[in-house]
Tab-separated table of C-alpha atoms in Angstrom:
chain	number	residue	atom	x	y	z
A	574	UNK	CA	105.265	76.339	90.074
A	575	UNK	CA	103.226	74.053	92.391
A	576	UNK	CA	99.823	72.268	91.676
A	577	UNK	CA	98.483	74.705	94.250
A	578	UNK	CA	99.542	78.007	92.765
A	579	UNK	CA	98.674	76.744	89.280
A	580	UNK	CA	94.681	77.605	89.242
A	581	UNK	CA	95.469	81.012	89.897
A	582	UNK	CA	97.820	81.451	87.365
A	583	UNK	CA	95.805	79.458	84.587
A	584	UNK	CA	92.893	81.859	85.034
A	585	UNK	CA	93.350	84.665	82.674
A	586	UNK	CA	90.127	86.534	84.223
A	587	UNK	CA	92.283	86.671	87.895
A	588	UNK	CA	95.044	87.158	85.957
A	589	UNK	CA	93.832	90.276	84.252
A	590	UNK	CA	91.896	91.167	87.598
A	591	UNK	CA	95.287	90.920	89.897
A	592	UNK	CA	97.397	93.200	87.187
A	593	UNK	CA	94.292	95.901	87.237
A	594	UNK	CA	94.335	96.013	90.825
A	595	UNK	CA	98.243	96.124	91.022
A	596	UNK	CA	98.382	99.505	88.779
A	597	UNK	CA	96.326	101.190	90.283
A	598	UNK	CA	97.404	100.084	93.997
A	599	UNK	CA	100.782	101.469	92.914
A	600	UNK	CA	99.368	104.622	91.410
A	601	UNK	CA	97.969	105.124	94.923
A	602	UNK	CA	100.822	104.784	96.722
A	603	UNK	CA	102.164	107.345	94.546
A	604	UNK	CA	99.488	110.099	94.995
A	605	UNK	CA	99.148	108.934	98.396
A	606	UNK	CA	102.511	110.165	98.734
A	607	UNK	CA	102.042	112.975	96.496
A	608	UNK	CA	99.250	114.751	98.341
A	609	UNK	CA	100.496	114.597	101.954
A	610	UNK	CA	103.617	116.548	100.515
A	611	UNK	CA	101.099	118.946	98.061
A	612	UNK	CA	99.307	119.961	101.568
A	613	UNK	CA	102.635	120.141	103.120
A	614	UNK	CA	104.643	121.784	101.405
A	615	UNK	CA	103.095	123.250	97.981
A	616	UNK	CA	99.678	124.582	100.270
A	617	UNK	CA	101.258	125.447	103.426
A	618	UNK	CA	99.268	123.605	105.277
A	619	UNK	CA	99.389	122.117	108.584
A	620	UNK	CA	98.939	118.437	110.167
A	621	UNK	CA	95.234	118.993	110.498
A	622	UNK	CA	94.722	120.067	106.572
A	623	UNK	CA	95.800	116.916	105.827
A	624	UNK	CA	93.056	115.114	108.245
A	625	UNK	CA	90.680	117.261	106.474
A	626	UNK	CA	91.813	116.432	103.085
A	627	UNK	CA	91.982	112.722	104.351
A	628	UNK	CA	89.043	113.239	105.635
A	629	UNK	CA	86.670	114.577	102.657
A	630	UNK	CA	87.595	111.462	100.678
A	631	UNK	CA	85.237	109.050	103.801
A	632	UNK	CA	82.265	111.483	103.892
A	633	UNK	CA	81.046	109.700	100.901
A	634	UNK	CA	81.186	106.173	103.140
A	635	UNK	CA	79.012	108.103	105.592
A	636	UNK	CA	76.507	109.305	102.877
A	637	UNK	CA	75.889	106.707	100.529
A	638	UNK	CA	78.606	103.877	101.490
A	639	UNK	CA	75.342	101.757	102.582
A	640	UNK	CA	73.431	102.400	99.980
A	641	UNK	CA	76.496	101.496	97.263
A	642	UNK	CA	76.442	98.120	98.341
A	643	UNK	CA	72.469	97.343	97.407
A	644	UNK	CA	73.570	99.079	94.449
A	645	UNK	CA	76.570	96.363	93.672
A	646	UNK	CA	73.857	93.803	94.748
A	647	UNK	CA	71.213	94.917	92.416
A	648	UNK	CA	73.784	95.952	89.230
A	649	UNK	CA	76.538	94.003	87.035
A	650	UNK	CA	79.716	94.432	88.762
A	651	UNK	CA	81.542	94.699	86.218
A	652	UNK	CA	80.782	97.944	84.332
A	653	UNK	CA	80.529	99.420	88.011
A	654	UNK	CA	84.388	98.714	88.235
A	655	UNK	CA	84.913	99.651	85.122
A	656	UNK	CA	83.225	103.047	85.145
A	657	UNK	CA	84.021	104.251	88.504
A	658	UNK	CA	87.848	103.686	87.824
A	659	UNK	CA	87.001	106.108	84.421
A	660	UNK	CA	85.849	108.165	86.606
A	661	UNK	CA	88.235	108.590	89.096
A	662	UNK	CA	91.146	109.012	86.647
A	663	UNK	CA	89.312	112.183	85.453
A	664	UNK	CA	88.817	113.645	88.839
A	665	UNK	CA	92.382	113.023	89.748
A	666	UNK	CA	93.724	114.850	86.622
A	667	UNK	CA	92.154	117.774	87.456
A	668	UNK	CA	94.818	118.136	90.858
A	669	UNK	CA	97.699	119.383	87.837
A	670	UNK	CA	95.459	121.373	85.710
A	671	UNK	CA	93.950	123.564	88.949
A	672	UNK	CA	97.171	123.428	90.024
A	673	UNK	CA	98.532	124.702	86.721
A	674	UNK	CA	96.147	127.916	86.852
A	675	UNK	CA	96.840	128.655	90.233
A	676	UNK	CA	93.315	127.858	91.619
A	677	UNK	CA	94.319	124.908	93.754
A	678	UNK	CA	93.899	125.107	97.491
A	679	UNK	CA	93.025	122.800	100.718
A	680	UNK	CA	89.181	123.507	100.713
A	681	UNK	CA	89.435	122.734	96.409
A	682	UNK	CA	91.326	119.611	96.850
A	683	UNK	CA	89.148	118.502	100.091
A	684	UNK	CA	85.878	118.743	97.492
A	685	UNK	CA	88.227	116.840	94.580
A	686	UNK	CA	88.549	114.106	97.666
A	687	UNK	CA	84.456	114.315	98.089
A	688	UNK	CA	84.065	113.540	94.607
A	689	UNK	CA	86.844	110.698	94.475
A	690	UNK	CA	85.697	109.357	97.267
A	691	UNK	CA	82.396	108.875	96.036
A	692	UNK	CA	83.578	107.246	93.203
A	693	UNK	CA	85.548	104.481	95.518
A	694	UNK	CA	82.612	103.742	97.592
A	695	UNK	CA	80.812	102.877	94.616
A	696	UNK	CA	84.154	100.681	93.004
A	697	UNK	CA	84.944	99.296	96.544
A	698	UNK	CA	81.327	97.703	97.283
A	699	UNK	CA	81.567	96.053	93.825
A	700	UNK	CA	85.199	95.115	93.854
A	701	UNK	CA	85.646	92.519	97.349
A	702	UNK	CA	82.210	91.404	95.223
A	703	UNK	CA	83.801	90.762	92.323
A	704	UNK	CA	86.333	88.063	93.194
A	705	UNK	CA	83.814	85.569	94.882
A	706	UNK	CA	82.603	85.195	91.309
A	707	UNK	CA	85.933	84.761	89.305
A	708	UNK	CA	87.087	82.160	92.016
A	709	UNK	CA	85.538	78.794	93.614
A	710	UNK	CA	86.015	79.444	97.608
A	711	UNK	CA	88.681	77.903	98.326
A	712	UNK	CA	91.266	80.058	96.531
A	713	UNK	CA	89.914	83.255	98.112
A	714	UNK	CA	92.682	82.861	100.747
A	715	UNK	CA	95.657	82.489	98.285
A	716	UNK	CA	93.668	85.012	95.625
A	717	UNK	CA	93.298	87.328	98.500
A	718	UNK	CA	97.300	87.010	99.547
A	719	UNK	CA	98.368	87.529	95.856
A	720	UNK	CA	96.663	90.850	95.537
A	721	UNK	CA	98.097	91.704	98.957
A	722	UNK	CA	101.410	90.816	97.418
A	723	UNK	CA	100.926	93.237	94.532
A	724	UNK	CA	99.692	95.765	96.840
A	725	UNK	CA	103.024	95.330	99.418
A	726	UNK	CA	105.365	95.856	96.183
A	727	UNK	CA	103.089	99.109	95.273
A	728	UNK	CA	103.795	99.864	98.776
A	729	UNK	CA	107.229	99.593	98.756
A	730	UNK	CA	108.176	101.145	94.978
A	731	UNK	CA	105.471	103.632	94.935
A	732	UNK	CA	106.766	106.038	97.705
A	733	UNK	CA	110.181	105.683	96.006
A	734	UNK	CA	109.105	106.161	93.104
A	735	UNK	CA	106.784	109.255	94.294
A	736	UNK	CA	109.886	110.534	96.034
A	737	UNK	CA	111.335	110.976	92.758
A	738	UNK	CA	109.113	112.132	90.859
A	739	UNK	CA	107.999	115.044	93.518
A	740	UNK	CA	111.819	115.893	93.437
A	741	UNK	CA	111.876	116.074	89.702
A	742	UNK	CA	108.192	117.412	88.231
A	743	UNK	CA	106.478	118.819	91.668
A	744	UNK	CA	103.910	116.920	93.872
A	745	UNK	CA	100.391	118.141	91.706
A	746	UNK	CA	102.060	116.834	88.247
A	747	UNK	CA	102.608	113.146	90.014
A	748	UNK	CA	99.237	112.822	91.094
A	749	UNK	CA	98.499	112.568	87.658
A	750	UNK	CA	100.272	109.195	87.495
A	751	UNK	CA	97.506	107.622	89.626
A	752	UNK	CA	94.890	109.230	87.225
A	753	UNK	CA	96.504	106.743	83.989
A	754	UNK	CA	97.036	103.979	86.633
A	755	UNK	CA	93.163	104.024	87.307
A	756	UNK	CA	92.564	104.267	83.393
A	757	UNK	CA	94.859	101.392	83.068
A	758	UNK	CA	92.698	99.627	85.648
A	759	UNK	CA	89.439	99.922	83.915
A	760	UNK	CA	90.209	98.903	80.462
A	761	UNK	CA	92.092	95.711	81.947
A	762	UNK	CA	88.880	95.236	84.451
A	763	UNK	CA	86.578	95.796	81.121
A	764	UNK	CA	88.666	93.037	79.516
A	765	UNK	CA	88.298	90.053	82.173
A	766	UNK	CA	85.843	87.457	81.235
A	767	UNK	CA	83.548	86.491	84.150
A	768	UNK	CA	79.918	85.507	84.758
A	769	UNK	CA	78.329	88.824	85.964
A	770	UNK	CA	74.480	88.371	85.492
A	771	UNK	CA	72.258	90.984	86.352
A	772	UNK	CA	70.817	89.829	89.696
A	773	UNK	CA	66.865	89.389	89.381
A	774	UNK	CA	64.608	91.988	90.634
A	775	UNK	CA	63.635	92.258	93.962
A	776	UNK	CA	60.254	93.538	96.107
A	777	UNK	CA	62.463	94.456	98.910
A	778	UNK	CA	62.846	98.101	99.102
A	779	UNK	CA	65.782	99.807	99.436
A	780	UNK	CA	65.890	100.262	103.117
A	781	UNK	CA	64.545	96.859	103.356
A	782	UNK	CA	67.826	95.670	102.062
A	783	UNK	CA	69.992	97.954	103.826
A	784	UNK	CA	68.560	96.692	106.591
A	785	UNK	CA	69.138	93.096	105.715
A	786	UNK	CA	73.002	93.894	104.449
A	787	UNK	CA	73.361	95.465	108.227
A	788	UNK	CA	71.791	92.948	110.174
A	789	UNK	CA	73.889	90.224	108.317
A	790	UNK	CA	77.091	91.581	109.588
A	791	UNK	CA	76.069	93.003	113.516
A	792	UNK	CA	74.086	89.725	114.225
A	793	UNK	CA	76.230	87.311	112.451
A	794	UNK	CA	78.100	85.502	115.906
A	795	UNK	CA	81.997	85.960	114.404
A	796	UNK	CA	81.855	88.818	111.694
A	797	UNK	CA	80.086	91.325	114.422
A	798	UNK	CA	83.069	91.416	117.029
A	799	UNK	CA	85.422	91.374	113.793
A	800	UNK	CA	83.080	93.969	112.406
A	801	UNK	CA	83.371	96.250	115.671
A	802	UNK	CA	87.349	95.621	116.401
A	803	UNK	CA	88.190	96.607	112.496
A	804	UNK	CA	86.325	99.802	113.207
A	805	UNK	CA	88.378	100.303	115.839
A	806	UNK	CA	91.321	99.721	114.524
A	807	UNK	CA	90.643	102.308	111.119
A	808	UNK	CA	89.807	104.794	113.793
A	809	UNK	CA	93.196	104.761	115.659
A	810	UNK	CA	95.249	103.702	112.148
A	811	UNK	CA	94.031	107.207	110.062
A	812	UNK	CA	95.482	109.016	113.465
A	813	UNK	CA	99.222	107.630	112.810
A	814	UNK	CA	98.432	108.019	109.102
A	815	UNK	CA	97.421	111.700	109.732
A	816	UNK	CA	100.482	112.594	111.586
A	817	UNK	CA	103.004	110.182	110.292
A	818	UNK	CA	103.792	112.551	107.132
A	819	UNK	CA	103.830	116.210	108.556
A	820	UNK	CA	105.484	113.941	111.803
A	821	UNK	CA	108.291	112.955	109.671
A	822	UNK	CA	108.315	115.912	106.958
A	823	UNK	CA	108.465	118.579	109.405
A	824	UNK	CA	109.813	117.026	112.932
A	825	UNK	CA	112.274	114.178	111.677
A	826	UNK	CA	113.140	116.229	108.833
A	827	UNK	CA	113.725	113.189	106.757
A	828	UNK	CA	112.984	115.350	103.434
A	829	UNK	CA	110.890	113.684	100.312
A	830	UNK	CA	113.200	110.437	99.698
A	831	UNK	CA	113.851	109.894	103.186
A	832	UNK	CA	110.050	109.751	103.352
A	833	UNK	CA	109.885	107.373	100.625
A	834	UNK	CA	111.955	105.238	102.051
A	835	UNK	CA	110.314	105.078	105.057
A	836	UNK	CA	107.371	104.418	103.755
A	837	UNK	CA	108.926	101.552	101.030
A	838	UNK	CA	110.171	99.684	103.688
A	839	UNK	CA	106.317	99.242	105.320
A	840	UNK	CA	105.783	97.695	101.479
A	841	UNK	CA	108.516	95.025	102.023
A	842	UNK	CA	107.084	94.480	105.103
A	843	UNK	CA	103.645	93.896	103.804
A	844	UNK	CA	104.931	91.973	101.057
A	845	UNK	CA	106.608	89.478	103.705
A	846	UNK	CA	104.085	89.507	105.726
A	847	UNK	CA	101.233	88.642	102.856
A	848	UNK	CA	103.426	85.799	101.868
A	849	UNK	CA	103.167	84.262	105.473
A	850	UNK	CA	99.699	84.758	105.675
A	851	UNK	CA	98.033	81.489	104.286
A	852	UNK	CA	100.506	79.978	106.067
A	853	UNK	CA	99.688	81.749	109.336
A	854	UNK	CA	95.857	81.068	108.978
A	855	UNK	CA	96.556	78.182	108.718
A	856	UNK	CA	99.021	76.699	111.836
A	857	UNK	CA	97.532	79.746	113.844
A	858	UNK	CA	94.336	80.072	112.874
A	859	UNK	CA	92.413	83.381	111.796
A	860	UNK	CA	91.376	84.775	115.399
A	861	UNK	CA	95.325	84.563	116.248
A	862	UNK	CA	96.020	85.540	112.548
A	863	UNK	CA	94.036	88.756	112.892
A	864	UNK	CA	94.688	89.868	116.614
A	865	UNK	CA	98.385	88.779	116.514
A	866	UNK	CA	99.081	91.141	113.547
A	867	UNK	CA	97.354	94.017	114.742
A	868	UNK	CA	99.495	93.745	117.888
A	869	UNK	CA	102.437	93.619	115.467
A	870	UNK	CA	101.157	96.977	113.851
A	871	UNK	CA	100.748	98.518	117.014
A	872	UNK	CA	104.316	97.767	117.875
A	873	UNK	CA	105.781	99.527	114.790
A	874	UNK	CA	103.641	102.588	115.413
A	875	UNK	CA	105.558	102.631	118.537
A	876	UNK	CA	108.874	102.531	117.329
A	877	UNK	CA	108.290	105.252	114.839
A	878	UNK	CA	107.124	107.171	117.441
A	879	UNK	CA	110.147	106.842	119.554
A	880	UNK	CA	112.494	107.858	116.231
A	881	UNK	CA	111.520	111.465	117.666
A	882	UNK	CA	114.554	110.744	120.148
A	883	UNK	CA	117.388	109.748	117.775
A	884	UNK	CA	119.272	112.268	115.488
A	885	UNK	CA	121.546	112.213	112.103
A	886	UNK	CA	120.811	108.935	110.073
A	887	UNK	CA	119.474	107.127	112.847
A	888	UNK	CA	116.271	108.851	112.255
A	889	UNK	CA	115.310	107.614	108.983
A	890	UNK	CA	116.779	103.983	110.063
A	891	UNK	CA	114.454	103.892	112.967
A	892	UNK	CA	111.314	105.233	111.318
A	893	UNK	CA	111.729	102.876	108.560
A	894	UNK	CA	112.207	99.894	111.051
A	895	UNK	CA	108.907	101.141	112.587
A	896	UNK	CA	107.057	100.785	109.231
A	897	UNK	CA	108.963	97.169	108.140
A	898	UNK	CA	107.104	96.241	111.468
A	899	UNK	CA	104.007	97.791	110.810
A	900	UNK	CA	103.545	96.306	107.188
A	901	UNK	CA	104.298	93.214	108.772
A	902	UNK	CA	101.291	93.237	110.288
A	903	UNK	CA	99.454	94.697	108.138
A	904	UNK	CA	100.626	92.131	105.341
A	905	UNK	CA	99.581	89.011	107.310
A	906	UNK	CA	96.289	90.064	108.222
A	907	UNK	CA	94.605	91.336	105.267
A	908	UNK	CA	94.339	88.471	103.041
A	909	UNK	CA	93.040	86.138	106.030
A	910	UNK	CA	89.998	88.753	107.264
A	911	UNK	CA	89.399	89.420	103.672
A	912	UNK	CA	88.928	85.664	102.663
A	913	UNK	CA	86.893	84.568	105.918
A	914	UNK	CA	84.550	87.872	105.008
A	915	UNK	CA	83.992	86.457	101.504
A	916	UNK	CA	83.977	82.923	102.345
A	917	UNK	CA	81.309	83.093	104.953
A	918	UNK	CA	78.694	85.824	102.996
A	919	UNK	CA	76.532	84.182	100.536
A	920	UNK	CA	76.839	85.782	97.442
A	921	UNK	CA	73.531	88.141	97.258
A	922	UNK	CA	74.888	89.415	100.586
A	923	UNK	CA	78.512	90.017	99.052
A	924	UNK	CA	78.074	93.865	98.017
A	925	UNK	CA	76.016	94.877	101.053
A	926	UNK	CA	78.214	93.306	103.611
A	927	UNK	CA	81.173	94.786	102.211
A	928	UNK	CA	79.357	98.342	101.969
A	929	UNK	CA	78.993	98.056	105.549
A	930	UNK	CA	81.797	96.914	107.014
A	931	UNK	CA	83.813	99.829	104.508
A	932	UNK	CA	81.386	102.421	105.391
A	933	UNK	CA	81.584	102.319	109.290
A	934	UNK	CA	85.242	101.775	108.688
A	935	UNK	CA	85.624	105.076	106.833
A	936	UNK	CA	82.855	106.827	108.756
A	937	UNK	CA	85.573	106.060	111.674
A	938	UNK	CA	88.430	107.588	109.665
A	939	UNK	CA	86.006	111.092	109.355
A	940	UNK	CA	86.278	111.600	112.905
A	941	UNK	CA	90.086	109.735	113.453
A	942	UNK	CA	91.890	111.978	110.611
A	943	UNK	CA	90.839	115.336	111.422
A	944	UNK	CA	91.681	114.134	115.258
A	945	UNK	CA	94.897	113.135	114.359
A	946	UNK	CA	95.957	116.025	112.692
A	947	UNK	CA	94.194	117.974	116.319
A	948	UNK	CA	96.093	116.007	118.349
A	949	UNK	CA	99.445	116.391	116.477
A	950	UNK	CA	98.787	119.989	116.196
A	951	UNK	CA	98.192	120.610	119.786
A	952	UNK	CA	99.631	117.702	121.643
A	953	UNK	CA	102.603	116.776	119.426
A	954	UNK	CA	102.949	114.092	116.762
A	955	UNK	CA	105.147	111.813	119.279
A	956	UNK	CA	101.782	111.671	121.493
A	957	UNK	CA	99.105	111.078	119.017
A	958	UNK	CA	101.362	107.922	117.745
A	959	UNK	CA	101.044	106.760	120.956
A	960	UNK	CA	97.892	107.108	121.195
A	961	UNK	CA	97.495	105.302	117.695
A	962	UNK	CA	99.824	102.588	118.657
A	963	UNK	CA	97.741	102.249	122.321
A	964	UNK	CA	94.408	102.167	120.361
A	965	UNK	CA	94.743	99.574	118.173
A	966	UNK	CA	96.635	96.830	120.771
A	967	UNK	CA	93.437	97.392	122.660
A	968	UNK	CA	91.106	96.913	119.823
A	969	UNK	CA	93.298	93.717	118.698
A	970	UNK	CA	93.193	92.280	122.798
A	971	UNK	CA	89.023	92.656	122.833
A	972	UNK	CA	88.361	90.606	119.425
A	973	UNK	CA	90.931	88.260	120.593
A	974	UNK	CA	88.930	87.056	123.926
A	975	UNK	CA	85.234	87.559	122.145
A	976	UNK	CA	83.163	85.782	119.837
A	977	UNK	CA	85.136	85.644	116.716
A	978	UNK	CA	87.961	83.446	118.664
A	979	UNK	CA	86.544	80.488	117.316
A	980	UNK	CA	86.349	81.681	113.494
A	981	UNK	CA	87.039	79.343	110.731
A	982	UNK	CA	87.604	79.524	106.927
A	983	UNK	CA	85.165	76.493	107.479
A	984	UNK	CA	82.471	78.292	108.857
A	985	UNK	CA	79.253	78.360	106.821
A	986	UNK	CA	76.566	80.858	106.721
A	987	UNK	CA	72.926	79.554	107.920
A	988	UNK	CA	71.135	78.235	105.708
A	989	UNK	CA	67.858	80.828	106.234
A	990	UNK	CA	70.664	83.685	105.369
A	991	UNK	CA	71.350	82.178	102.118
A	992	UNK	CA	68.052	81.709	100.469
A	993	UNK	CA	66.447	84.143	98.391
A	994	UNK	CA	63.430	86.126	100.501
């Protein structure tokens, strides 16, 4: 263990933090799993009822995403975290029991996703928040890289694992594994010790401080082109994420494990690519960092697209190369964009700049899932992938030449933006 990795370990808040977040990041990965092959193949349903279902679970981003973050700016964090995880482990046990009495269907499970979605745009503006104030600054980066870690290896043994468990006790019956991991997740989050004080009352009014969270990010010189590019990229990623299970359930015919695998090998991929991320931001700097990857993800969109054209074995060999590439990508560039977010938002800002940027970004996946699941129904799955892969290269080339080129973890905010008004 080096001096540099020893702060992070030492610090039994992160410590309890990280191992919250990598339960119930695996218990996603699981039901994530779970559900596209519960629409599939319990339900019947096609490539577009699993947009929909994906879907329901934004419309709360386009509701009251903007409004959660004054919320996380004007509320403890903590018991936020703590009670919206609660919450969500309840919602997601009721998948089994409707299941159970036979009253389980795509419109039921679409207003389950409302409700759980509501629920994460509540944790999610309170939980990017939530790290600035366990950690000084400059461990966000390697903070940021070791929760991407955790997430990769939920990436990679959660599909397996759902695989399994699908094959054995049925697809409703699993979700209920990512109901205890979010229990899990709030009594560890309940259990971290951290300075949370109740931020002092404010005269603004609520649409004064939307307005403020808003202007922050879309008139702030680097985070507005990173701001606009990232929605572009969610909007083009929920199309391949739309088709890519129906795409390889039903056309590849890769079956549940094959699936898991596929989808495993995008975790080691992430994993790798999380590691190499400091590192990265570093010798290549963030704007390179950021568009490089996404070019990366774009290019293992591709090849799963082209798996259409191989048969026997080399199907689930080329799909799964496609995802190694695309976690890749994804690995390497989460930790850096999340980091420069935090590190440049003073910390009154934290929860409404994070609402915004997650609530476009899902309002985006509203209108990309159920088009994804259109196009794949109509067009074919090989050409919305392309279209996917297509999207997000050109989203990756535009913030490469704009304003955010010049981005550094150095960057600080102005000085007006960080005083109290």
């Amino acid at each position: 263990m080096t001096d540099q990795t020893a702060p992070l370990r030492r610090h039994r808040g992160f410590r309890r933090f990280w191992a919250a977040s990598t339960i119930s990041d695996g218990g996603t990965y699981i039901s994530v799993f779970a559900v596209g092959v519960l629409i599939v193949a319990d339900l019947g349903g096609t490539a577009t009822d699993v947009g929909i279902v994906r879907g329901a679970g934004m419309v709360p981003y386009l509701a009251v995403g903007l409004f959660a973050g004054v919320l996380a700016d004007r509320v403890r964090r903590k018991p936020l975290l703590v009670g919206t995880d609660l919450g969500r482990a309840v919602v997601l046990a009721g998948v089994p029991l409707l299941a159970a009495t036979g009253h389980l269907n795509v419109p039921v499970l679409a207003a389950l996703m409302v409700v759980f979605g509501l629920l994460s745009v509540l944790n999610a503006a309170a939980h990017q928040s939530f790290l600035p104030r366990l950690l000084p600054r400059e461990l966000l980066p390697r903070a940021n890289a070791r929760l991407q870690q955790s997430d990769a290896v939920a990436q990679t043994t959660g599909p397996l694992l759902g695989g399994g468990l699908v094959a054995a006790i049925g697809a409703p019956l699993t979700v209920l594994v990512d109901a205890v991991s979010y229990a899990l997740s709030g009594l560890l989050i309940a259990a971290v010790p951290v300075r949370d004080p109740a931020p002092r009352p404010t005269a603004m009014s609520v649409l004064a401080e939307l307005r403020e969270g808003a202007s922050w990010v879309y008139r702030h010189p680097t985070l507005r082109p990173l701001a606009l590019s990232t929605h572009g990229w969610f909007l083009f990623n929920s199309v391949f994420v739309t088709v890519y299970v129906p795409y390889a359930y039903l056309e590849l015919s890769i079956g549940p494990m094959g699936l898991g695998v596929t989808f495993a090998l995008a975790g080691v991929g992430a994993l790798l690519g999380s590691s190499a991320s400091e590192f990265l931001g570093r010798r290549v700097g963030i704007p390179g960092t950021i568009a490089g990857s996404r070019v990366i993800e774009a290019g293992g969109i591709a090849v799963i697209a082209a798996a259409a054209s191989t048969d026997g074995t080399s199907v689930v060999v080329v799909a799964a190369a496609g995802q190694l590439i695309y976690g890749l990508g994804f690995g390497a560039e989460g930790p850096i964009e999340l980091a420069y977010r935090q590190a440049v938002t003073p910390d009154r800002l934290q929860g409404r700049t994070n609402a915004t940027m997650r609530s476009f970004n899902r309002a985006v996946v509203v209108v990309g899932a159920p088009l994804g699941g259109l196009l794949a129904d109509t067009a074919g799955p090989g050409p919305a992938l392309w279209i996917g892969s297509a999207g997000i290269i050109s989203a990756a080339l535009l913030l490469a030449v704009s304003g955010f080129r010049v981005a550094s973890l150095d960057d600080q905010p102005p000085a007006e933006s960080a005083q109290s008004r």
